[in-house]
Amino acid sequence: HTEALLSSLGFERVEFFNLTLAEDISLSDEVANGRLSGELLKVAMSGEEVARYRIAGVRDHCRILQRMRGKGTMIGIFEDDLILPGSIEHASSRIKEALLALPEDADLLYLEFCGETCSLLRYWTERQRLARGFSPKCSGSIIFTETGIVRAERLICSSASDAIDIMYGDLILRSELRAYLTIPPVFYQDQHWGSNSWTRPREVHRSACSAVEDHVDPDAHRRKTVTRPHNAN
């Protein structure tokens, strides 16, 4: 499904890879080796199983970013539960439009997000379908620019502090990463599969952003895909 969906939208070189398994992660080793910090360090030291899933998710993103660093291309990292609210043609047009309108300072482009604060987004009259992110959550569909790959790899991979989407959101909040959002999102995540670190089904947000930022559970640890975005020209 995911390969067919992304290919039909014009993405090139859709690749799947094996995920890091949570059961293969030793929390004691992670703590002892100094690879954790912040909230994730506290959770790992308490022995909570959720820490393994969060660490695994960060590792998978880092593996892709490290592999693609210096390749001279943009990439997208996608989860495999994405759905479209409309037609393939409309989604493809919106992605191309967003890539063409993307400012030069962009690190990330969110095609799917949740838990954002609408009132704190920054809009432009000439970019009505694109907004500067404040602190988006969820990481089901993110495109990384060349500079974004380098910055995200440097900031994320030295020390894991939380679930991957929370880490990105915190970095964006502190302006260490610049993110832009497609308004409304191009993709949504299928609620059937759930969206927390235990992959338990739950209710999803009715809207991608709200007047007051909602609490968002960590993203599910699912199969990821890495692609090269289509040419926007």
PDB file of C-alpha atoms in Angstrom:
ATOM      1  CA  HIS A   1       0.000   0.000   0.000  1.00  0.00           C
ATOM      2  CA  THR A   2       2.626   2.547   1.057  1.00  0.00           C
ATOM      3  CA  GLU A   3       4.924   1.863  -1.881  1.00  0.00           C
ATOM      4  CA  ALA A   4       2.049   2.163  -4.353  1.00  0.00           C
ATOM      5  CA  LEU A   5       0.773   5.324  -2.674  1.00  0.00           C
ATOM      6  CA  LEU A   6       4.117   7.143  -2.619  1.00  0.00           C
ATOM      7  CA  SER A   7       5.060   6.042  -6.128  1.00  0.00           C
ATOM      8  CA  SER A   8       1.734   7.244  -7.500  1.00  0.00           C
ATOM      9  CA  LEU A   9       2.403  10.629  -5.879  1.00  0.00           C
ATOM     10  CA  GLY A  10       5.677  10.921  -7.800  1.00  0.00           C
ATOM     11  CA  PHE A  11       8.200   9.991  -5.117  1.00  0.00           C
ATOM     12  CA  GLU A  12      11.311   8.235  -6.397  1.00  0.00           C
ATOM     13  CA  ARG A  13      13.312   5.347  -4.943  1.00  0.00           C
ATOM     14  CA  VAL A  14      10.847   4.220  -2.292  1.00  0.00           C
ATOM     15  CA  GLU A  15      12.799   1.941   0.039  1.00  0.00           C
ATOM     16  CA  PHE A  16      11.802  -0.127   3.064  1.00  0.00           C
ATOM     17  CA  PHE A  17      14.213  -1.251   5.744  1.00  0.00           C
ATOM     18  CA  ASN A  18      14.142  -3.423   8.817  1.00  0.00           C
ATOM     19  CA  LEU A  19      13.214  -1.640  12.004  1.00  0.00           C
ATOM     20  CA  THR A  20      15.223  -1.670  15.192  1.00  0.00           C
ATOM     21  CA  LEU A  21      13.461  -4.140  17.479  1.00  0.00           C
ATOM     22  CA  ALA A  22      12.641  -2.841  20.928  1.00  0.00           C
ATOM     23  CA  GLU A  23      13.479  -6.179  22.526  1.00  0.00           C
ATOM     24  CA  ASP A  24      17.048  -5.915  21.203  1.00  0.00           C
ATOM     25  CA  ILE A  25      17.692  -2.732  23.179  1.00  0.00           C
ATOM     26  CA  SER A  26      19.357  -2.945  26.597  1.00  0.00           C
ATOM     27  CA  LEU A  27      18.206  -0.062  28.761  1.00  0.00           C
ATOM     28  CA  SER A  28      21.105  -0.534  31.161  1.00  0.00           C
ATOM     29  CA  ASP A  29      23.602  -0.284  28.292  1.00  0.00           C
ATOM     30  CA  GLU A  30      21.899   2.819  26.897  1.00  0.00           C
ATOM     31  CA  VAL A  31      22.045   4.529  30.287  1.00  0.00           C
ATOM     32  CA  ALA A  32      25.628   3.431  31.006  1.00  0.00           C
ATOM     33  CA  ASN A  33      26.889   4.600  27.613  1.00  0.00           C
ATOM     34  CA  GLY A  34      25.407   8.075  28.023  1.00  0.00           C
ATOM     35  CA  ARG A  35      23.221   7.875  24.929  1.00  0.00           C
ATOM     36  CA  LEU A  36      20.093   9.115  26.727  1.00  0.00           C
ATOM     37  CA  SER A  37      19.098  12.415  28.280  1.00  0.00           C
ATOM     38  CA  GLY A  38      16.088  14.329  29.550  1.00  0.00           C
ATOM     39  CA  GLU A  39      12.752  12.592  29.906  1.00  0.00           C
ATOM     40  CA  LEU A  40      13.882   9.452  28.114  1.00  0.00           C
ATOM     41  CA  LEU A  41      16.758   8.982  30.557  1.00  0.00           C
ATOM     42  CA  LYS A  42      14.324   9.162  33.470  1.00  0.00           C
ATOM     43  CA  VAL A  43      11.977   6.662  31.842  1.00  0.00           C
ATOM     44  CA  ALA A  44      14.825   4.277  30.990  1.00  0.00           C
ATOM     45  CA  MET A  45      16.271   4.421  34.503  1.00  0.00           C
ATOM     46  CA  SER A  46      12.863   3.482  35.903  1.00  0.00           C
ATOM     47  CA  GLY A  47      12.883   0.425  33.643  1.00  0.00           C
ATOM     48  CA  GLU A  48       9.676   1.290  31.800  1.00  0.00           C
ATOM     49  CA  GLU A  49       9.231  -0.767  28.640  1.00  0.00           C
ATOM     50  CA  VAL A  50       8.095   2.268  26.650  1.00  0.00           C
ATOM     51  CA  ALA A  51      11.684   3.564  26.715  1.00  0.00           C
ATOM     52  CA  ARG A  52      12.799   0.749  24.409  1.00  0.00           C
ATOM     53  CA  TYR A  53      10.267   1.744  21.747  1.00  0.00           C
ATOM     54  CA  ARG A  54      11.215   5.398  21.921  1.00  0.00           C
ATOM     55  CA  ILE A  55      14.914   4.596  21.644  1.00  0.00           C
ATOM     56  CA  ALA A  56      14.241   2.305  18.693  1.00  0.00           C
ATOM     57  CA  GLY A  57      12.317   5.045  16.890  1.00  0.00           C
ATOM     58  CA  VAL A  58      15.151   7.528  17.343  1.00  0.00           C
ATOM     59  CA  ARG A  59      17.696   4.982  16.142  1.00  0.00           C
ATOM     60  CA  ASP A  60      15.736   4.331  12.959  1.00  0.00           C
ATOM     61  CA  HIS A  61      15.526   8.024  12.085  1.00  0.00           C
ATOM     62  CA  CYS A  62      19.232   8.448  12.809  1.00  0.00           C
ATOM     63  CA  ARG A  63      20.121   5.507  10.616  1.00  0.00           C
ATOM     64  CA  ILE A  64      18.348   7.100   7.655  1.00  0.00           C
ATOM     65  CA  LEU A  65      19.730  10.582   8.286  1.00  0.00           C
ATOM     66  CA  GLN A  66      23.293   9.292   8.636  1.00  0.00           C
ATOM     67  CA  ARG A  67      22.950   7.232   5.482  1.00  0.00           C
ATOM     68  CA  MET A  68      21.599  10.136   3.415  1.00  0.00           C
ATOM     69  CA  ARG A  69      23.822  12.890   4.787  1.00  0.00           C
ATOM     70  CA  GLY A  70      25.926  14.475   2.073  1.00  0.00           C
ATOM     71  CA  LYS A  71      24.011  12.844  -0.789  1.00  0.00           C
ATOM     72  CA  GLY A  72      22.907  16.212  -2.145  1.00  0.00           C
ATOM     73  CA  THR A  73      19.210  15.454  -2.163  1.00  0.00           C
ATOM     74  CA  MET A  74      16.023  15.927  -0.201  1.00  0.00           C
ATOM     75  CA  ILE A  75      14.484  12.858   1.405  1.00  0.00           C
ATOM     76  CA  GLY A  76      11.197  11.904   2.999  1.00  0.00           C
ATOM     77  CA  ILE A  77      10.685   9.591   5.970  1.00  0.00           C
ATOM     78  CA  PHE A  78       7.206   8.082   6.057  1.00  0.00           C
ATOM     79  CA  GLU A  79       5.318   5.668   8.280  1.00  0.00           C
ATOM     80  CA  ASP A  80       3.278   2.972   6.618  1.00  0.00           C
ATOM     81  CA  ASP A  81      -0.194   3.888   7.914  1.00  0.00           C
ATOM     82  CA  LEU A  82      -0.720   7.056   5.879  1.00  0.00           C
ATOM     83  CA  ILE A  83      -4.020   7.800   4.192  1.00  0.00           C
ATOM     84  CA  LEU A  84      -5.193  10.614   1.935  1.00  0.00           C
ATOM     85  CA  PRO A  85      -8.300  12.708   2.584  1.00  0.00           C
ATOM     86  CA  GLY A  86      -8.809  13.188  -1.152  1.00  0.00           C
ATOM     87  CA  SER A  87      -7.534  12.154  -4.556  1.00  0.00           C
ATOM     88  CA  ILE A  88      -4.017  11.199  -5.614  1.00  0.00           C
ATOM     89  CA  GLU A  89      -4.014  14.049  -8.119  1.00  0.00           C
ATOM     90  CA  HIS A  90      -4.927  16.654  -5.515  1.00  0.00           C
ATOM     91  CA  ALA A  91      -2.322  15.380  -3.037  1.00  0.00           C
ATOM     92  CA  SER A  92       0.391  15.321  -5.701  1.00  0.00           C
ATOM     93  CA  SER A  93      -0.449  18.887  -6.704  1.00  0.00           C
ATOM     94  CA  ARG A  94      -0.302  20.053  -3.093  1.00  0.00           C
ATOM     95  CA  ILE A  95       3.088  18.418  -2.478  1.00  0.00           C
ATOM     96  CA  LYS A  96       4.562  20.043  -5.590  1.00  0.00           C
ATOM     97  CA  GLU A  97       3.070  23.383  -4.564  1.00  0.00           C
ATOM     98  CA  ALA A  98       4.587  23.084  -1.078  1.00  0.00           C
ATOM     99  CA  LEU A  99       8.036  22.190  -2.411  1.00  0.00           C
ATOM    100  CA  LEU A 100       7.997  25.143  -4.792  1.00  0.00           C
ATOM    101  CA  ALA A 101       6.921  27.519  -2.019  1.00  0.00           C
ATOM    102  CA  LEU A 102       9.320  26.134   0.584  1.00  0.00           C
ATOM    103  CA  PRO A 103      11.588  28.926   1.936  1.00  0.00           C
ATOM    104  CA  GLU A 104      15.344  28.554   1.579  1.00  0.00           C
ATOM    105  CA  ASP A 105      15.797  28.359   5.355  1.00  0.00           C
ATOM    106  CA  ALA A 106      13.613  25.254   5.662  1.00  0.00           C
ATOM    107  CA  ASP A 107      14.966  22.156   7.372  1.00  0.00           C
ATOM    108  CA  LEU A 108      11.763  20.113   7.502  1.00  0.00           C
ATOM    109  CA  LEU A 109       8.459  20.019   5.646  1.00  0.00           C
ATOM    110  CA  TYR A 110       5.634  18.278   7.490  1.00  0.00           C
ATOM    111  CA  LEU A 111       3.067  16.697   5.175  1.00  0.00           C
ATOM    112  CA  GLU A 112       1.342  15.220   8.253  1.00  0.00           C
ATOM    113  CA  PHE A 113       1.298  16.530  11.810  1.00  0.00           C
ATOM    114  CA  CYS A 114      -0.756  16.763  14.976  1.00  0.00           C
ATOM    115  CA  GLY A 115      -0.815  18.563  18.312  1.00  0.00           C
ATOM    116  CA  GLU A 116       0.210  21.913  16.873  1.00  0.00           C
ATOM    117  CA  THR A 117      -1.008  25.292  18.169  1.00  0.00           C
ATOM    118  CA  CYS A 118      -2.880  27.036  15.349  1.00  0.00           C
ATOM    119  CA  SER A 119      -2.658  30.511  16.852  1.00  0.00           C
ATOM    120  CA  LEU A 120       1.149  30.351  16.964  1.00  0.00           C
ATOM    121  CA  LEU A 121       1.721  29.300  13.356  1.00  0.00           C
ATOM    122  CA  ARG A 122       3.188  31.899  10.983  1.00  0.00           C
ATOM    123  CA  TYR A 123       1.442  32.461   7.672  1.00  0.00           C
ATOM    124  CA  TRP A 124       2.223  34.456   4.507  1.00  0.00           C
ATOM    125  CA  THR A 125      -0.220  35.901   2.026  1.00  0.00           C
ATOM    126  CA  GLU A 126       1.865  34.517  -0.842  1.00  0.00           C
ATOM    127  CA  ARG A 127       2.088  31.054   0.745  1.00  0.00           C
ATOM    128  CA  GLN A 128      -1.463  30.417   1.875  1.00  0.00           C
ATOM    129  CA  ARG A 129      -1.085  26.628   2.069  1.00  0.00           C
ATOM    130  CA  LEU A 130       2.196  26.709   4.001  1.00  0.00           C
ATOM    131  CA  ALA A 131       2.907  27.812   7.573  1.00  0.00           C
ATOM    132  CA  ARG A 132       6.004  28.065   9.766  1.00  0.00           C
ATOM    133  CA  GLY A 133       5.663  25.446  12.490  1.00  0.00           C
ATOM    134  CA  PHE A 134       5.669  26.266  16.201  1.00  0.00           C
ATOM    135  CA  SER A 135       6.056  22.820  17.805  1.00  0.00           C
ATOM    136  CA  PRO A 136       4.354  20.101  15.729  1.00  0.00           C
ATOM    137  CA  LYS A 137       3.958  16.539  16.957  1.00  0.00           C
ATOM    138  CA  CYS A 138       3.641  13.270  15.025  1.00  0.00           C
ATOM    139  CA  SER A 139       6.224  12.200  12.460  1.00  0.00           C
ATOM    140  CA  GLY A 140       4.268  10.161   9.940  1.00  0.00           C
ATOM    141  CA  SER A 141       5.394  12.133   6.903  1.00  0.00           C
ATOM    142  CA  ILE A 142       8.365  14.522   6.990  1.00  0.00           C
ATOM    143  CA  ILE A 143      10.509  15.768   4.115  1.00  0.00           C
ATOM    144  CA  PHE A 144      14.067  16.814   4.994  1.00  0.00           C
ATOM    145  CA  THR A 145      16.023  19.352   2.967  1.00  0.00           C
ATOM    146  CA  GLU A 146      19.762  18.877   2.454  1.00  0.00           C
ATOM    147  CA  THR A 147      20.551  21.225   5.329  1.00  0.00           C
ATOM    148  CA  GLY A 148      17.755  19.677   7.369  1.00  0.00           C
ATOM    149  CA  ILE A 149      19.333  16.239   7.090  1.00  0.00           C
ATOM    150  CA  VAL A 150      22.634  17.569   8.434  1.00  0.00           C
ATOM    151  CA  ARG A 151      21.100  19.585  11.264  1.00  0.00           C
ATOM    152  CA  ALA A 152      18.616  16.930  12.336  1.00  0.00           C
ATOM    153  CA  GLU A 153      21.309  14.237  12.376  1.00  0.00           C
ATOM    154  CA  ARG A 154      23.584  16.403  14.501  1.00  0.00           C
ATOM    155  CA  LEU A 155      20.862  17.383  16.965  1.00  0.00           C
ATOM    156  CA  ILE A 156      18.957  14.113  17.221  1.00  0.00           C
ATOM    157  CA  CYS A 157      21.597  11.414  17.075  1.00  0.00           C
ATOM    158  CA  SER A 158      24.038  12.515  19.759  1.00  0.00           C
ATOM    159  CA  SER A 159      21.577  11.858  22.575  1.00  0.00           C
ATOM    160  CA  ALA A 160      17.976  10.596  22.607  1.00  0.00           C
ATOM    161  CA  SER A 161      15.795  12.593  25.000  1.00  0.00           C
ATOM    162  CA  ASP A 162      12.233  11.534  24.117  1.00  0.00           C
ATOM    163  CA  ALA A 163      10.092  10.009  21.388  1.00  0.00           C
ATOM    164  CA  ILE A 164      11.325  11.109  17.960  1.00  0.00           C
ATOM    165  CA  ASP A 165       8.376  13.385  17.189  1.00  0.00           C
ATOM    166  CA  ILE A 166       8.665  15.095  20.575  1.00  0.00           C
ATOM    167  CA  MET A 167      12.377  15.684  19.970  1.00  0.00           C
ATOM    168  CA  TYR A 168      11.694  17.307  16.604  1.00  0.00           C
ATOM    169  CA  GLY A 169       8.922  19.420  18.122  1.00  0.00           C
ATOM    170  CA  ASP A 170      11.182  20.636  20.932  1.00  0.00           C
ATOM    171  CA  LEU A 171      13.967  21.549  18.500  1.00  0.00           C
ATOM    172  CA  ILE A 172      11.497  23.451  16.330  1.00  0.00           C
ATOM    173  CA  LEU A 173      10.137  25.246  19.399  1.00  0.00           C
ATOM    174  CA  ARG A 174      13.678  26.393  20.255  1.00  0.00           C
ATOM    175  CA  SER A 175      14.295  27.423  16.611  1.00  0.00           C
ATOM    176  CA  GLU A 176      17.141  24.921  16.308  1.00  0.00           C
ATOM    177  CA  LEU A 177      15.257  23.401  13.379  1.00  0.00           C
ATOM    178  CA  ARG A 178      13.022  25.347  10.999  1.00  0.00           C
ATOM    179  CA  ALA A 179       9.910  23.460   9.992  1.00  0.00           C
ATOM    180  CA  TYR A 180       7.067  24.281   7.656  1.00  0.00           C
ATOM    181  CA  LEU A 181       3.655  22.618   7.541  1.00  0.00           C
ATOM    182  CA  THR A 182       1.244  21.982   4.701  1.00  0.00           C
ATOM    183  CA  ILE A 183      -2.091  23.530   5.698  1.00  0.00           C
ATOM    184  CA  PRO A 184      -4.175  21.422   5.948  1.00  0.00           C
ATOM    185  CA  PRO A 185      -2.027  18.257   6.145  1.00  0.00           C
ATOM    186  CA  VAL A 186      -1.615  16.280   2.925  1.00  0.00           C
ATOM    187  CA  PHE A 187      -1.636  12.977   4.830  1.00  0.00           C
ATOM    188  CA  TYR A 188      -3.353  11.630   7.927  1.00  0.00           C
ATOM    189  CA  GLN A 189      -2.500   8.529   9.944  1.00  0.00           C
ATOM    190  CA  ASP A 190      -4.960   5.646   9.972  1.00  0.00           C
ATOM    191  CA  GLN A 191      -6.421   5.504  13.501  1.00  0.00           C
ATOM    192  CA  HIS A 192      -6.940   1.736  13.230  1.00  0.00           C
ATOM    193  CA  TRP A 193      -3.291   1.111  14.117  1.00  0.00           C
ATOM    194  CA  GLY A 194      -3.049   3.395  17.116  1.00  0.00           C
ATOM    195  CA  SER A 195      -0.344   5.956  17.631  1.00  0.00           C
ATOM    196  CA  ASN A 196       1.579   5.463  20.849  1.00  0.00           C
ATOM    197  CA  SER A 197       4.743   3.607  21.673  1.00  0.00           C
ATOM    198  CA  TRP A 198       2.854   0.409  22.434  1.00  0.00           C
ATOM    199  CA  THR A 199       0.884   0.671  19.164  1.00  0.00           C
ATOM    200  CA  ARG A 200      -2.395   0.459  21.046  1.00  0.00           C
ATOM    201  CA  PRO A 201      -5.391   1.849  19.143  1.00  0.00           C
ATOM    202  CA  ARG A 202      -6.585   5.188  20.432  1.00  0.00           C
ATOM    203  CA  GLU A 203      -8.672   8.116  19.302  1.00  0.00           C
ATOM    204  CA  VAL A 204      -6.798  10.415  16.971  1.00  0.00           C
ATOM    205  CA  HIS A 205      -6.978  14.183  16.978  1.00  0.00           C
ATOM    206  CA  ARG A 206      -9.911  15.562  15.041  1.00  0.00           C
ATOM    207  CA  SER A 207      -7.750  18.408  13.829  1.00  0.00           C
ATOM    208  CA  ALA A 208      -4.033  18.755  13.241  1.00  0.00           C
ATOM    209  CA  CYS A 209      -3.826  21.858  15.390  1.00  0.00           C
ATOM    210  CA  SER A 210      -5.916  23.496  18.068  1.00  0.00           C
ATOM    211  CA  ALA A 211      -6.202  26.739  19.993  1.00  0.00           C
ATOM    212  CA  VAL A 212      -4.485  25.121  22.968  1.00  0.00           C
ATOM    213  CA  GLU A 213      -1.788  22.532  22.355  1.00  0.00           C
ATOM    214  CA  ASP A 214      -3.042  19.043  23.167  1.00  0.00           C
ATOM    215  CA  HIS A 215      -1.059  16.282  24.774  1.00  0.00           C
ATOM    216  CA  VAL A 216       0.016  13.808  22.124  1.00  0.00           C
ATOM    217  CA  ASP A 217       1.133  10.255  22.737  1.00  0.00           C
ATOM    218  CA  PRO A 218       4.440   9.231  21.126  1.00  0.00           C
ATOM    219  CA  ASP A 219       4.203   7.953  17.588  1.00  0.00           C
ATOM    220  CA  ALA A 220       3.832   4.279  16.955  1.00  0.00           C
ATOM    221  CA  HIS A 221       7.029   2.375  16.239  1.00  0.00           C
ATOM    222  CA  ARG A 222       6.165   1.166  12.777  1.00  0.00           C
ATOM    223  CA  ARG A 223       7.842   0.308   9.517  1.00  0.00           C
ATOM    224  CA  LYS A 224       9.397   3.400   8.004  1.00  0.00           C
ATOM    225  CA  THR A 225      10.076   4.293   4.400  1.00  0.00           C
ATOM    226  CA  VAL A 226      12.638   6.639   2.955  1.00  0.00           C
ATOM    227  CA  THR A 227      12.106   8.266  -0.422  1.00  0.00           C
ATOM    228  CA  ARG A 228      13.466  10.983  -2.608  1.00  0.00           C
ATOM    229  CA  PRO A 229      10.825  13.626  -3.357  1.00  0.00           C
ATOM    230  CA  HIS A 230       9.742  14.168  -6.941  1.00  0.00           C
ATOM    231  CA  ASN A 231      11.027  17.114  -8.912  1.00  0.00           C
ATOM    232  CA  ALA A 232       8.856  20.103  -8.119  1.00  0.00           C
ATOM    233  CA  ASN A 233       9.584  21.780 -11.446  1.00  0.00           C
TER     234      ASN A 233
END
